[in-house]
mmCIF file of C-alpha atoms in Angstrom:
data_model
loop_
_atom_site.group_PDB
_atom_site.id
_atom_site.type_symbol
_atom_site.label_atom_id
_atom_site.label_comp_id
_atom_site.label_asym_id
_atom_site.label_seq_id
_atom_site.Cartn_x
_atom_site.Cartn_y
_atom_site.Cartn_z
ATOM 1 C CA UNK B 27 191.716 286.879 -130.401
ATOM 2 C CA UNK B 28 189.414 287.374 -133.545
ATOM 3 C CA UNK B 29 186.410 285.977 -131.280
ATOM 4 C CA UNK B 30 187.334 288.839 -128.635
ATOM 5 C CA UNK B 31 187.320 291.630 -130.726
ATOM 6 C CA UNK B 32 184.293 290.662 -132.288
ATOM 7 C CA UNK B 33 182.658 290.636 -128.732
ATOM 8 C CA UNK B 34 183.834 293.896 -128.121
ATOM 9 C CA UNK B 35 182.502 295.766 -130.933
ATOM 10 C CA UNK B 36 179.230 293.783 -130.712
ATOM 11 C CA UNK B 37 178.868 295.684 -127.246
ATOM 12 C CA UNK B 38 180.657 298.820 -128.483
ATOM 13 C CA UNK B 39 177.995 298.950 -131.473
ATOM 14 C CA UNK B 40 174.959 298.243 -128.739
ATOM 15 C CA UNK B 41 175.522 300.713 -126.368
ATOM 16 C CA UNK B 42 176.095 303.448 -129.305
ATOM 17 C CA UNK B 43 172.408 302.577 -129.899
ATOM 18 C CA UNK B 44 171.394 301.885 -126.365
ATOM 19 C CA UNK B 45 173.025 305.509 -125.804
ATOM 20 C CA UNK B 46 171.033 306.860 -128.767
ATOM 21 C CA UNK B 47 167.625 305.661 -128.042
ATOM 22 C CA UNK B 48 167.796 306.341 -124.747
ATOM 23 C CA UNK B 49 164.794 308.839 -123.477
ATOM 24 C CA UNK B 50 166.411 311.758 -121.447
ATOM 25 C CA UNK B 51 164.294 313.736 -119.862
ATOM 26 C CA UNK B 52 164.585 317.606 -120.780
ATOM 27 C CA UNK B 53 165.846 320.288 -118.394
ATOM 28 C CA UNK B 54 164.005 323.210 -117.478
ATOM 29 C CA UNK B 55 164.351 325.828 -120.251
ATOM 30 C CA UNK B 56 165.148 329.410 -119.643
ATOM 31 C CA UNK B 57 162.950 330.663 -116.841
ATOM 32 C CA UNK B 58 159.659 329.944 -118.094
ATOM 33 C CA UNK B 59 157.005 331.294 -116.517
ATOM 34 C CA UNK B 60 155.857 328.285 -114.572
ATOM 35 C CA UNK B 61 159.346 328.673 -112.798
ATOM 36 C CA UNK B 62 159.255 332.377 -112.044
ATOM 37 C CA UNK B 63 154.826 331.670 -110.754
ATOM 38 C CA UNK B 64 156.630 328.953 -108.233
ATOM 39 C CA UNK B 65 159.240 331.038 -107.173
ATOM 40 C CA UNK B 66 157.144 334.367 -106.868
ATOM 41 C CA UNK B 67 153.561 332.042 -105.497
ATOM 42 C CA UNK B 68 156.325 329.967 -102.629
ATOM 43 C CA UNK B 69 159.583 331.055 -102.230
ATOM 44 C CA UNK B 70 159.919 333.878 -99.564
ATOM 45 C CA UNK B 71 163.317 334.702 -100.238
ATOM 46 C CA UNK B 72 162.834 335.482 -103.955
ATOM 47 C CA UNK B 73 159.985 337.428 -103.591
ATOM 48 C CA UNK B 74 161.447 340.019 -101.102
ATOM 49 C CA UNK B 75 164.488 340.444 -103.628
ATOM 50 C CA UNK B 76 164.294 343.344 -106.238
ATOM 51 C CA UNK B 77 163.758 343.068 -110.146
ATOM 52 C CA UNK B 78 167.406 342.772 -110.767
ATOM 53 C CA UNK B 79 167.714 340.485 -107.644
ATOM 54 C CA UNK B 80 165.371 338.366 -109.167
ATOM 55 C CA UNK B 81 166.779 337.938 -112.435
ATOM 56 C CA UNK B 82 170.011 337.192 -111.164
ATOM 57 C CA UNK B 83 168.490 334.143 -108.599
ATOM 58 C CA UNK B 84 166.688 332.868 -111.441
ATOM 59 C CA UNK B 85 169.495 332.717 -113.478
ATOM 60 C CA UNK B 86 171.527 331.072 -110.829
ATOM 61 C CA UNK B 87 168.360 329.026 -110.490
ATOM 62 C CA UNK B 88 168.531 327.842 -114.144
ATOM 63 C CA UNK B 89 172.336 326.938 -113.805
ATOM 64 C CA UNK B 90 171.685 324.607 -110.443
ATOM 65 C CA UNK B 91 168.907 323.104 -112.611
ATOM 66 C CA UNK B 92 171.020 322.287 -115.797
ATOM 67 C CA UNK B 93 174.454 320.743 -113.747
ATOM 68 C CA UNK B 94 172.962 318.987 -110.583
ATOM 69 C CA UNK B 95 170.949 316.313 -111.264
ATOM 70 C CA UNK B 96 167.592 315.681 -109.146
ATOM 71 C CA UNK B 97 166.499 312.408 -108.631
ATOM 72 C CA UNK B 98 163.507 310.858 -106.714
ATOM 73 C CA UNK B 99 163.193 307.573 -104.945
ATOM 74 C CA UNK B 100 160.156 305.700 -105.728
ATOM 75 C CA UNK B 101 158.266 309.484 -106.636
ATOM 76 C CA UNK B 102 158.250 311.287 -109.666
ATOM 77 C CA UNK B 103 159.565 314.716 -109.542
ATOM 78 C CA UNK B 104 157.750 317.428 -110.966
ATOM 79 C CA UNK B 105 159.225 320.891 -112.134
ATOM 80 C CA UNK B 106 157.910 322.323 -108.339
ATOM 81 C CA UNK B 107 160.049 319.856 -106.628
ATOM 82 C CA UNK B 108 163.132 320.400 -108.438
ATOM 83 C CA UNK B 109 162.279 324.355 -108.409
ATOM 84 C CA UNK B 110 161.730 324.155 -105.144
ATOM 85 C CA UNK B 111 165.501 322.164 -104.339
ATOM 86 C CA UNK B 112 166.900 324.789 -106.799
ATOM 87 C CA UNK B 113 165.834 327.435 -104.744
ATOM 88 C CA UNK B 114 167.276 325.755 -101.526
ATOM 89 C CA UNK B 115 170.347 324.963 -102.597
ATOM 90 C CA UNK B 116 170.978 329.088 -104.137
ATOM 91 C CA UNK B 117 169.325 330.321 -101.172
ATOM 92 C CA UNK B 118 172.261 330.272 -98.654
ATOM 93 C CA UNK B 119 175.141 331.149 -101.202
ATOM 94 C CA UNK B 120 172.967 333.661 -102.941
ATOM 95 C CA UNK B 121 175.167 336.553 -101.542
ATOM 96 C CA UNK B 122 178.367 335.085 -102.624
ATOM 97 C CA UNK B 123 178.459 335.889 -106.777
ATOM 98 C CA UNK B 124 180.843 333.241 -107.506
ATOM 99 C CA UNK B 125 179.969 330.341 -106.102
ATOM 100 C CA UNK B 126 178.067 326.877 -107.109
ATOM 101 C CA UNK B 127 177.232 323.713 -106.455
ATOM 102 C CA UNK B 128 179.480 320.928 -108.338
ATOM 103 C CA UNK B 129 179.386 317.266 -107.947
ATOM 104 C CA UNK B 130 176.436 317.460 -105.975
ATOM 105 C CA UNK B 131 173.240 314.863 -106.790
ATOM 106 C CA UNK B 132 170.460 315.418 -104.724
ATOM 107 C CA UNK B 133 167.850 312.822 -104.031
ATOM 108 C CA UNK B 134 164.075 312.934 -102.999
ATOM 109 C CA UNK B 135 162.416 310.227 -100.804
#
């Protein structure tokens, strides 16, 4: 019994410090303007919207960005790629105020 709980807190202590040294890569901050140059530069869409349209799909841009979670498959994804998903995704349900994506993860081959 004493041999079991020993075990256990052995792997309770190493993932603490697994889960602390892990490297997590940061989220885009706050509209930068690297974001708003890709979205003004390539997205259609945003650029035909007016200044307080624009704010408002960045925004919603930002908030896709920081709750789905973009990964690529065997390719690195840069901040165009996951700008460019972003924009996809808020594209169709831009209209509707209150909606979101949840629970979605959205891969790149």
């Amino acid at each position: 019994m004493q041999i079991t709980i020993f075990i256990l807190f052995i792997l309770f202590v190493l993932f603490i410090i697994y889960s602390l040294t892990k490297k997590k890569k940061p989220l885009l901050q706050p509209v930068a303007n690297v974001e708003r140059k890709i979205l003004q530069e390539h997205v259609v869409f945003y650029q035909k919207l007016n200044e307080d349209e624009k704010v408002e799909f960045e925004k919603r841009v930002q908030g896709f960005l920081k709750t789905v979670r973009i990964k690529g498959v065997e390719t690195e994804i840069e901040d165009m790629d996951k700008v460019f998903v972003a924009a996809a995704a808020i594209i169709p349900i831009f209209a509707f105020k209150d909606w979101e994506h949840r629970n979605i993860h959205y891969v790149l081959i």
